Amino acid sequence: MITILEQHTTNLIKHLRIIGLTVNTTKTQAIPFNTKDEITLTIDGTEIGTKPTAKFLALTLTFDKHSTYREYIQNLSNEASKNISPVKPQLRRSILPTCTSFSGYHGEVEEIVKLECVGHVQKRVGTRCRRLKQGRKLEDGKGIAGTGRLTDKMIDTLQNYYGFAIHQNAGNLPGMIKAVKAILGHLSSTDQDPNHEFCDASWCGFLKDPNTYRHKNALPKCIIKLLEPIFNDLTSESLLQKCLHGKTQNNNECLNKLIWDRCSKEYFVERKTVEEAVYSAVAHFNDGPSSILKVLNKLGVSPGYYTGQKCTAKDVQRIKKSACRSTEVAKKQEKQKSYKERFPG
């Protein structure tokens, strides 16, 4: 059991401790107190007596033992919010807009493990490589970009290889680190100077047949020298440890969009409205637009002919669009569009 305590307006109160309160729930629950209830107020550890709690709000959260309640993939857009402790993102969403601010918590809980989305980590390779291309000359007097150097195609290759290294070694940290280290060595190897010590024979042509394999389009050493700090950062054990699950948060983002389409984050609404939006979004996410037909049948309402036809047509259209977007041509066009939006001109 964790008790989350919310401070109202005063800056003197450092800690609040609830007396005689027991709540048994597996969900976040807001508990407004009556004036009859009392809490103990302390300032810097010194108890100063009991006060009525009409102005205070407490939140109580019980963590289930299942790992999904203790692990999460952080999805925070505000840069400042990334510095808060791991437990706060789970709780911040439940704080009601009553002029309260997060004060702290007491109690015991297993450490919450923050996981990384593999897709977002993979994109860091492309982002950092493209920053290198902007108006920089190398020691040989040439630019970074150009034929045989750090082209957009080569950046996409580096990014994809990094993603493959993570996905193909999910659950295997040493193998993942070795696979990431193999990327630069493999791409910089020449017939005169092969560098395949970290490569794996399952995909490396040189290790499969060293006698007949010929290296082509190797990256120059000056380019490799610039890329090494990037890959050293992205090969850190602490980062790859969070990617061992080998998964992305794309499904979560899709579900979040469905929820906020039904219940905008721009305006405050009561809990019941949010719950109904979540129920509707989950049904749509799992079964598509036709999920509303099942809901109506459960309620004893017979949907009309045109309602059923429209929902079925939307399901068919959604499946066709998904199949189209999964083709290699569509993925390539999406990458080009994304690149032009991030780097116009």
mmCIF file of C-alpha atoms in Angstrom:
data_model
loop_
_atom_site.group_PDB
_atom_site.id
_atom_site.type_symbol
_atom_site.label_atom_id
_atom_site.label_comp_id
_atom_site.label_asym_id
_atom_site.label_seq_id
_atom_site.Cartn_x
_atom_site.Cartn_y
_atom_site.Cartn_z
ATOM 1 C CA MET A 1 0.000 0.000 0.000
ATOM 2 C CA ILE A 2 1.319 3.435 -0.957
ATOM 3 C CA THR A 3 -0.299 6.576 0.358
ATOM 4 C CA ILE A 4 0.164 9.651 -1.801
ATOM 5 C CA LEU A 5 -0.316 12.912 0.014
ATOM 6 C CA GLU A 6 -1.279 16.186 -1.593
ATOM 7 C CA GLN A 7 -0.407 19.589 -0.158
ATOM 8 C CA HIS A 8 -2.994 22.351 -0.673
ATOM 9 C CA THR A 9 -1.626 25.901 -0.259
ATOM 10 C CA THR A 10 0.736 26.219 2.688
ATOM 11 C CA ASN A 11 4.503 25.938 2.240
ATOM 12 C CA LEU A 12 5.146 25.103 5.902
ATOM 13 C CA ILE A 13 3.805 21.574 5.812
ATOM 14 C CA LYS A 14 6.505 19.237 4.585
ATOM 15 C CA HIS A 15 4.862 15.871 5.280
ATOM 16 C CA LEU A 16 1.335 14.628 5.931
ATOM 17 C CA ARG A 17 0.610 11.314 7.595
ATOM 18 C CA ILE A 18 -2.861 9.793 7.532
ATOM 19 C CA ILE A 19 -4.087 8.191 10.756
ATOM 20 C CA GLY A 20 -6.341 5.153 10.774
ATOM 21 C CA LEU A 21 -6.997 4.987 7.029
ATOM 22 C CA THR A 22 -7.148 1.670 5.199
ATOM 23 C CA VAL A 23 -8.151 1.429 1.559
ATOM 24 C CA ASN A 24 -8.036 -1.882 -0.295
ATOM 25 C CA THR A 25 -8.112 -1.254 -4.028
ATOM 26 C CA THR A 26 -6.059 -2.045 -7.106
ATOM 27 C CA LYS A 27 -6.866 1.262 -8.751
ATOM 28 C CA THR A 28 -5.901 4.842 -8.052
ATOM 29 C CA GLN A 29 -8.580 6.297 -5.819
ATOM 30 C CA ALA A 30 -9.166 9.881 -4.717
ATOM 31 C CA ILE A 31 -10.195 10.171 -1.065
ATOM 32 C CA PRO A 32 -11.700 13.505 0.060
ATOM 33 C CA PHE A 33 -11.837 13.703 3.877
ATOM 34 C CA ASN A 34 -14.557 15.098 6.087
ATOM 35 C CA THR A 35 -13.778 17.710 8.724
ATOM 36 C CA LYS A 36 -14.166 14.983 11.364
ATOM 37 C CA ASP A 37 -11.090 13.192 10.079
ATOM 38 C CA GLU A 38 -7.704 14.222 11.338
ATOM 39 C CA ILE A 39 -4.143 13.981 10.089
ATOM 40 C CA THR A 40 -0.834 14.505 11.790
ATOM 41 C CA LEU A 41 1.131 17.512 10.549
ATOM 42 C CA THR A 42 4.903 17.498 10.752
ATOM 43 C CA ILE A 43 7.471 20.152 9.885
ATOM 44 C CA ASP A 44 10.964 18.799 9.231
ATOM 45 C CA GLY A 45 10.114 15.665 11.181
ATOM 46 C CA THR A 46 8.693 17.514 14.216
ATOM 47 C CA GLU A 47 5.060 16.710 14.973
ATOM 48 C CA ILE A 48 2.971 19.832 15.545
ATOM 49 C CA GLY A 49 -0.363 18.221 16.378
ATOM 50 C CA THR A 50 -3.506 17.229 14.519
ATOM 51 C CA LYS A 51 -5.661 19.366 12.251
ATOM 52 C CA PRO A 52 -8.950 18.842 10.431
ATOM 53 C CA THR A 53 -8.368 17.723 6.883
ATOM 54 C CA ALA A 54 -11.083 19.530 4.983
ATOM 55 C CA LYS A 55 -8.505 21.360 2.849
ATOM 56 C CA PHE A 56 -6.436 18.340 1.997
ATOM 57 C CA LEU A 57 -6.744 15.524 -0.488
ATOM 58 C CA ALA A 58 -5.064 12.135 -0.338
ATOM 59 C CA LEU A 59 -4.560 9.645 -3.152
ATOM 60 C CA THR A 60 -4.064 5.980 -2.406
ATOM 61 C CA LEU A 61 -2.577 3.511 -4.880
ATOM 62 C CA THR A 62 -2.089 -0.227 -4.538
ATOM 63 C CA PHE A 63 0.425 -1.882 -6.880
ATOM 64 C CA ASP A 64 -0.444 -5.346 -8.117
ATOM 65 C CA LYS A 65 2.373 -7.916 -7.975
ATOM 66 C CA HIS A 66 2.151 -8.492 -11.715
ATOM 67 C CA SER A 67 5.111 -7.016 -13.558
ATOM 68 C CA THR A 68 2.959 -4.936 -15.904
ATOM 69 C CA TYR A 69 2.069 -2.698 -12.987
ATOM 70 C CA ARG A 70 5.726 -2.158 -12.134
ATOM 71 C CA GLU A 71 7.107 -1.631 -15.627
ATOM 72 C CA TYR A 72 6.155 1.122 -18.025
ATOM 73 C CA ILE A 73 7.431 2.790 -21.168
ATOM 74 C CA GLN A 74 7.777 6.482 -20.461
ATOM 75 C CA ASN A 75 5.948 8.712 -22.921
ATOM 76 C CA LEU A 76 6.454 12.300 -21.735
ATOM 77 C CA SER A 77 6.589 15.212 -24.136
ATOM 78 C CA ASN A 78 7.583 17.861 -21.603
ATOM 79 C CA GLU A 79 11.383 17.831 -21.249
ATOM 80 C CA ALA A 80 11.250 19.035 -17.648
ATOM 81 C CA SER A 81 8.923 16.234 -16.605
ATOM 82 C CA LYS A 82 11.515 13.628 -17.600
ATOM 83 C CA ASN A 83 13.549 14.502 -14.507
ATOM 84 C CA ILE A 84 10.896 13.395 -12.036
ATOM 85 C CA SER A 85 11.316 10.128 -10.154
ATOM 86 C CA PRO A 86 10.025 6.932 -11.801
ATOM 87 C CA VAL A 87 7.009 6.619 -9.528
ATOM 88 C CA LYS A 88 5.613 10.071 -10.249
ATOM 89 C CA PRO A 89 4.515 9.559 -13.878
ATOM 90 C CA GLN A 90 2.203 6.783 -12.697
ATOM 91 C CA LEU A 91 0.618 9.079 -10.138
ATOM 92 C CA ARG A 92 0.649 12.481 -11.767
ATOM 93 C CA ARG A 93 -2.160 11.556 -14.171
ATOM 94 C CA SER A 94 -4.468 10.862 -11.229
ATOM 95 C CA ILE A 95 -4.001 14.196 -9.482
ATOM 96 C CA LEU A 96 -7.230 16.150 -9.575
ATOM 97 C CA PRO A 97 -7.154 19.858 -10.594
ATOM 98 C CA THR A 98 -7.960 21.210 -7.119
ATOM 99 C CA CYS A 99 -5.030 23.617 -6.714
ATOM 100 C CA THR A 100 -2.997 20.811 -5.181
ATOM 101 C CA SER A 101 0.592 19.944 -5.940
ATOM 102 C CA PHE A 102 2.559 16.734 -5.565
ATOM 103 C CA SER A 103 4.107 16.521 -2.097
ATOM 104 C CA GLY A 104 5.518 13.029 -1.795
ATOM 105 C CA TYR A 105 4.758 9.514 -0.652
ATOM 106 C CA HIS A 106 5.628 7.122 2.122
ATOM 107 C CA GLY A 107 5.443 3.360 2.190
ATOM 108 C CA GLU A 108 7.223 0.513 0.466
ATOM 109 C CA VAL A 109 6.996 -0.529 -3.158
ATOM 110 C CA GLU A 110 9.143 -2.554 -5.507
ATOM 111 C CA GLU A 111 11.345 -0.503 -7.795
ATOM 112 C CA ILE A 112 9.529 0.641 -10.928
ATOM 113 C CA VAL A 113 11.496 -0.210 -14.068
ATOM 114 C CA LYS A 114 11.379 2.365 -16.836
ATOM 115 C CA LEU A 115 11.513 0.710 -20.266
ATOM 116 C CA GLU A 116 12.459 2.342 -23.552
ATOM 117 C CA CYS A 117 10.481 2.172 -26.771
ATOM 118 C CA VAL A 118 12.781 0.458 -29.299
ATOM 119 C CA GLY A 119 11.382 2.545 -32.136
ATOM 120 C CA HIS A 120 12.194 5.829 -30.399
ATOM 121 C CA VAL A 121 15.685 4.681 -29.397
ATOM 122 C CA GLN A 122 16.322 3.551 -32.967
ATOM 123 C CA LYS A 123 15.394 6.987 -34.307
ATOM 124 C CA ARG A 124 18.091 8.581 -32.145
ATOM 125 C CA VAL A 125 20.682 7.138 -34.538
ATOM 126 C CA GLY A 126 19.158 8.929 -37.520
ATOM 127 C CA THR A 127 18.583 12.176 -35.626
ATOM 128 C CA ARG A 128 22.148 12.449 -34.351
ATOM 129 C CA CYS A 129 23.688 11.408 -37.684
ATOM 130 C CA ARG A 130 21.710 14.048 -39.595
ATOM 131 C CA ARG A 131 22.909 16.724 -37.194
ATOM 132 C CA LEU A 132 26.485 15.874 -38.179
ATOM 133 C CA LYS A 133 25.767 16.719 -41.806
ATOM 134 C CA GLN A 134 24.883 20.343 -41.207
ATOM 135 C CA GLY A 135 27.756 22.505 -42.464
ATOM 136 C CA ARG A 136 30.772 20.585 -41.187
ATOM 137 C CA LYS A 137 34.057 19.883 -42.971
ATOM 138 C CA LEU A 138 36.231 16.868 -42.217
ATOM 139 C CA GLU A 139 39.980 16.618 -41.827
ATOM 140 C CA ASP A 140 40.327 15.738 -45.528
ATOM 141 C CA GLY A 141 38.632 19.020 -46.481
ATOM 142 C CA LYS A 142 35.485 17.367 -47.801
ATOM 143 C CA GLY A 143 31.973 17.503 -46.422
ATOM 144 C CA ILE A 144 30.298 14.705 -44.524
ATOM 145 C CA ALA A 145 27.583 14.146 -47.102
ATOM 146 C CA GLY A 146 28.110 12.929 -50.639
ATOM 147 C CA THR A 147 28.814 9.755 -52.559
ATOM 148 C CA GLY A 148 30.593 7.146 -50.455
ATOM 149 C CA ARG A 149 30.001 9.124 -47.283
ATOM 150 C CA LEU A 150 27.159 9.829 -44.869
ATOM 151 C CA THR A 151 24.241 9.995 -47.304
ATOM 152 C CA ASP A 152 20.579 9.835 -46.297
ATOM 153 C CA LYS A 153 20.496 6.238 -47.495
ATOM 154 C CA MET A 154 23.494 5.343 -45.316
ATOM 155 C CA ILE A 155 21.875 7.023 -42.302
ATOM 156 C CA ASP A 156 18.731 4.956 -42.840
ATOM 157 C CA THR A 157 20.933 1.864 -43.082
ATOM 158 C CA LEU A 158 22.665 2.659 -39.780
ATOM 159 C CA GLN A 159 19.317 3.282 -38.118
ATOM 160 C CA ASN A 160 17.800 0.057 -39.448
ATOM 161 C CA TYR A 161 20.864 -2.002 -38.488
ATOM 162 C CA TYR A 162 20.635 -0.629 -34.961
ATOM 163 C CA GLY A 163 16.970 -1.624 -34.770
ATOM 164 C CA PHE A 164 17.745 -5.105 -36.117
ATOM 165 C CA ALA A 165 20.486 -5.529 -33.502
ATOM 166 C CA ILE A 166 17.977 -4.859 -30.719
ATOM 167 C CA HIS A 167 15.066 -6.880 -32.099
ATOM 168 C CA GLN A 168 17.170 -9.923 -33.008
ATOM 169 C CA ASN A 169 18.755 -10.054 -29.535
ATOM 170 C CA ALA A 170 15.718 -9.381 -27.359
ATOM 171 C CA GLY A 171 16.394 -10.727 -23.879
ATOM 172 C CA ASN A 172 20.124 -11.133 -24.585
ATOM 173 C CA LEU A 173 22.061 -8.090 -23.364
ATOM 174 C CA PRO A 174 25.615 -9.293 -24.259
ATOM 175 C CA GLY A 175 24.426 -10.313 -27.718
ATOM 176 C CA MET A 176 22.692 -6.967 -28.191
ATOM 177 C CA ILE A 177 25.806 -4.990 -27.246
ATOM 178 C CA LYS A 178 27.950 -7.117 -29.543
ATOM 179 C CA ALA A 179 25.518 -6.693 -32.462
ATOM 180 C CA VAL A 180 25.448 -2.895 -32.091
ATOM 181 C CA LYS A 181 29.252 -2.746 -31.946
ATOM 182 C CA ALA A 182 29.418 -4.818 -35.132
ATOM 183 C CA ILE A 183 27.616 -2.153 -37.197
ATOM 184 C CA LEU A 184 30.456 0.343 -37.640
ATOM 185 C CA GLY A 185 33.085 -2.367 -37.953
ATOM 186 C CA HIS A 186 31.177 -4.137 -40.702
ATOM 187 C CA LEU A 187 30.415 -0.955 -42.682
ATOM 188 C CA SER A 188 34.005 0.348 -42.462
ATOM 189 C CA SER A 189 35.708 -2.917 -43.475
ATOM 190 C CA THR A 190 37.728 -3.170 -46.671
ATOM 191 C CA ASP A 191 39.474 -6.080 -48.383
ATOM 192 C CA GLN A 192 42.795 -4.779 -47.036
ATOM 193 C CA ASP A 193 41.480 -4.051 -43.531
ATOM 194 C CA PRO A 194 38.534 -6.302 -42.567
ATOM 195 C CA ASN A 195 36.985 -5.590 -39.177
ATOM 196 C CA HIS A 196 34.423 -8.276 -38.378
ATOM 197 C CA GLU A 197 35.350 -9.282 -34.830
ATOM 198 C CA PHE A 198 31.844 -8.468 -33.527
ATOM 199 C CA CYS A 199 29.926 -9.751 -36.565
ATOM 200 C CA ASP A 200 27.815 -12.891 -36.556
ATOM 201 C CA ALA A 201 28.101 -15.606 -39.185
ATOM 202 C CA SER A 202 24.312 -15.724 -39.562
ATOM 203 C CA TRP A 203 24.311 -12.444 -41.513
ATOM 204 C CA CYS A 204 27.926 -11.412 -42.217
ATOM 205 C CA GLY A 205 29.001 -12.405 -45.724
ATOM 206 C CA PHE A 206 32.697 -12.174 -44.844
ATOM 207 C CA LEU A 207 32.408 -14.721 -42.034
ATOM 208 C CA LYS A 208 30.377 -17.032 -44.260
ATOM 209 C CA ASP A 209 33.015 -17.104 -47.005
ATOM 210 C CA PRO A 210 36.156 -14.997 -46.351
ATOM 211 C CA ASN A 211 37.877 -16.169 -49.522
ATOM 212 C CA THR A 212 35.322 -14.953 -52.062
ATOM 213 C CA TYR A 213 33.647 -12.073 -50.204
ATOM 214 C CA ARG A 214 34.468 -8.591 -51.526
ATOM 215 C CA HIS A 215 33.848 -5.432 -49.514
ATOM 216 C CA LYS A 216 31.993 -2.626 -51.272
ATOM 217 C CA ASN A 217 31.220 1.003 -50.406
ATOM 218 C CA ALA A 218 33.077 1.054 -47.091
ATOM 219 C CA LEU A 219 32.672 4.180 -44.977
ATOM 220 C CA PRO A 220 35.852 6.309 -44.706
ATOM 221 C CA LYS A 221 37.730 6.266 -41.409
ATOM 222 C CA CYS A 222 37.049 9.976 -40.872
ATOM 223 C CA ILE A 223 33.291 9.284 -40.982
ATOM 224 C CA ILE A 224 33.638 6.342 -38.608
ATOM 225 C CA LYS A 225 35.549 8.565 -36.194
ATOM 226 C CA LEU A 226 32.594 10.960 -36.066
ATOM 227 C CA LEU A 227 30.063 8.167 -35.641
ATOM 228 C CA GLU A 228 31.892 6.369 -32.838
ATOM 229 C CA PRO A 229 30.752 8.735 -30.022
ATOM 230 C CA ILE A 230 27.137 8.331 -31.158
ATOM 231 C CA PHE A 231 27.308 4.547 -31.130
ATOM 232 C CA ASN A 232 29.235 4.520 -27.850
ATOM 233 C CA ASP A 233 26.342 6.394 -26.244
ATOM 234 C CA LEU A 234 23.745 4.123 -27.837
ATOM 235 C CA THR A 235 25.648 0.978 -26.838
ATOM 236 C CA SER A 236 25.613 1.791 -23.134
ATOM 237 C CA GLU A 237 24.490 -1.106 -20.974
ATOM 238 C CA SER A 238 22.048 1.074 -19.035
ATOM 239 C CA LEU A 239 20.208 2.044 -22.240
ATOM 240 C CA LEU A 240 20.118 -1.388 -23.869
ATOM 241 C CA GLN A 241 18.998 -2.946 -20.580
ATOM 242 C CA LYS A 242 15.760 -0.991 -21.013
ATOM 243 C CA CYS A 243 15.359 -2.316 -24.573
ATOM 244 C CA LEU A 244 15.611 -6.022 -23.751
ATOM 245 C CA HIS A 245 11.853 -6.429 -24.184
ATOM 246 C CA GLY A 246 12.297 -5.616 -27.889
ATOM 247 C CA LYS A 247 8.945 -3.841 -28.161
ATOM 248 C CA THR A 248 7.635 -0.419 -29.157
ATOM 249 C CA GLN A 249 4.906 1.795 -27.754
ATOM 250 C CA ASN A 250 3.158 2.308 -31.101
ATOM 251 C CA ASN A 251 0.087 0.407 -29.943
ATOM 252 C CA ASN A 252 -0.056 2.494 -26.772
ATOM 253 C CA GLU A 253 0.122 5.732 -28.746
ATOM 254 C CA CYS A 254 -2.634 4.537 -31.062
ATOM 255 C CA LEU A 255 -4.859 3.682 -28.107
ATOM 256 C CA ASN A 256 -4.097 7.021 -26.448
ATOM 257 C CA LYS A 257 -5.188 8.863 -29.599
ATOM 258 C CA LEU A 258 -8.487 6.969 -29.659
ATOM 259 C CA ILE A 259 -9.091 7.909 -26.023
ATOM 260 C CA TRP A 260 -8.345 11.604 -26.472
ATOM 261 C CA ASP A 261 -10.431 11.754 -29.659
ATOM 262 C CA ARG A 262 -13.365 10.868 -27.446
ATOM 263 C CA CYS A 263 -12.314 12.901 -24.427
ATOM 264 C CA SER A 264 -10.108 15.900 -25.207
ATOM 265 C CA LYS A 265 -7.206 16.726 -22.906
ATOM 266 C CA GLU A 266 -7.933 20.409 -23.463
ATOM 267 C CA TYR A 267 -10.784 20.444 -20.960
ATOM 268 C CA PHE A 268 -11.333 19.024 -17.500
ATOM 269 C CA VAL A 269 -14.032 16.367 -17.277
ATOM 270 C CA GLU A 270 -15.239 14.151 -14.471
ATOM 271 C CA ARG A 271 -13.930 10.655 -13.953
ATOM 272 C CA LYS A 272 -17.054 8.986 -15.359
ATOM 273 C CA THR A 273 -16.551 10.707 -18.719
ATOM 274 C CA VAL A 274 -12.931 9.553 -18.939
ATOM 275 C CA GLU A 275 -13.890 5.980 -18.052
ATOM 276 C CA GLU A 276 -16.553 5.864 -20.764
ATOM 277 C CA ALA A 277 -14.048 7.264 -23.275
ATOM 278 C CA VAL A 278 -11.553 4.543 -22.324
ATOM 279 C CA TYR A 279 -14.161 1.777 -22.628
ATOM 280 C CA SER A 280 -15.209 3.013 -26.064
ATOM 281 C CA ALA A 281 -11.598 3.425 -27.242
ATOM 282 C CA VAL A 282 -10.559 -0.061 -26.091
ATOM 283 C CA ALA A 283 -13.537 -1.649 -27.850
ATOM 284 C CA HIS A 284 -12.736 0.263 -31.047
ATOM 285 C CA PHE A 285 -9.032 -0.614 -30.771
ATOM 286 C CA ASN A 286 -9.768 -4.338 -30.421
ATOM 287 C CA ASP A 287 -12.715 -4.835 -32.791
ATOM 288 C CA GLY A 288 -12.864 -1.709 -34.953
ATOM 289 C CA PRO A 289 -15.939 0.492 -35.588
ATOM 290 C CA SER A 290 -18.225 -2.558 -35.591
ATOM 291 C CA SER A 291 -17.617 -2.893 -31.836
ATOM 292 C CA ILE A 292 -20.483 -0.451 -31.269
ATOM 293 C CA LEU A 293 -22.845 -3.054 -32.755
ATOM 294 C CA LYS A 294 -21.903 -5.521 -30.004
ATOM 295 C CA VAL A 295 -22.441 -2.853 -27.359
ATOM 296 C CA LEU A 296 -25.895 -2.057 -28.702
ATOM 297 C CA ASN A 297 -26.824 -5.741 -28.762
ATOM 298 C CA LYS A 298 -25.678 -6.100 -25.140
ATOM 299 C CA LEU A 299 -27.934 -3.180 -24.227
ATOM 300 C CA GLY A 300 -30.867 -4.803 -25.968
ATOM 301 C CA VAL A 301 -30.882 -2.272 -28.796
ATOM 302 C CA SER A 302 -31.110 -3.623 -32.321
ATOM 303 C CA PRO A 303 -28.858 -1.558 -34.631
ATOM 304 C CA GLY A 304 -30.364 -0.501 -37.921
ATOM 305 C CA TYR A 305 -29.434 -1.856 -41.329
ATOM 306 C CA TYR A 306 -27.493 1.225 -42.430
ATOM 307 C CA THR A 307 -25.631 1.407 -39.113
ATOM 308 C CA GLY A 308 -24.379 -2.144 -39.605
ATOM 309 C CA GLN A 309 -23.451 -1.503 -43.231
ATOM 310 C CA LYS A 310 -21.507 1.657 -42.362
ATOM 311 C CA CYS A 311 -19.575 0.007 -39.529
ATOM 312 C CA THR A 312 -18.697 -2.987 -41.706
ATOM 313 C CA ALA A 313 -17.555 -0.716 -44.542
ATOM 314 C CA LYS A 314 -15.308 1.220 -42.146
ATOM 315 C CA ASP A 315 -13.765 -2.029 -40.909
ATOM 316 C CA VAL A 316 -12.990 -3.137 -44.473
ATOM 317 C CA GLN A 317 -11.525 0.278 -45.308
ATOM 318 C CA ARG A 318 -9.357 0.234 -42.168
ATOM 319 C CA ILE A 319 -7.954 -3.215 -42.997
ATOM 320 C CA LYS A 320 -7.160 -2.194 -46.583
ATOM 321 C CA LYS A 321 -5.427 0.984 -45.436
ATOM 322 C CA SER A 322 -3.384 -0.952 -42.884
ATOM 323 C CA ALA A 323 -2.304 -3.459 -45.536
ATOM 324 C CA CYS A 324 -1.302 -0.618 -47.868
ATOM 325 C CA ARG A 325 0.744 1.150 -45.199
ATOM 326 C CA SER A 326 2.632 -2.037 -44.388
ATOM 327 C CA THR A 327 4.114 -2.298 -47.902
ATOM 328 C CA GLU A 328 7.748 -1.363 -48.489
ATOM 329 C CA VAL A 329 6.784 1.400 -50.956
ATOM 330 C CA ALA A 330 4.489 3.073 -48.418
ATOM 331 C CA LYS A 331 7.119 2.834 -45.665
ATOM 332 C CA LYS A 332 9.715 4.441 -47.944
ATOM 333 C CA GLN A 333 7.357 7.298 -48.850
ATOM 334 C CA GLU A 334 6.560 7.857 -45.174
ATOM 335 C CA LYS A 335 10.274 8.068 -44.337
ATOM 336 C CA GLN A 336 10.867 10.606 -47.104
ATOM 337 C CA LYS A 337 7.900 12.676 -45.954
ATOM 338 C CA SER A 338 9.087 12.592 -42.352
ATOM 339 C CA TYR A 339 12.601 13.644 -43.370
ATOM 340 C CA LYS A 340 11.321 16.624 -45.402
ATOM 341 C CA GLU A 341 9.178 17.781 -42.480
ATOM 342 C CA ARG A 342 12.111 17.642 -40.037
ATOM 343 C CA PHE A 343 14.692 19.079 -42.423
ATOM 344 C CA PRO A 344 12.895 21.423 -44.873
ATOM 345 C CA GLY A 345 14.984 22.692 -47.785
#
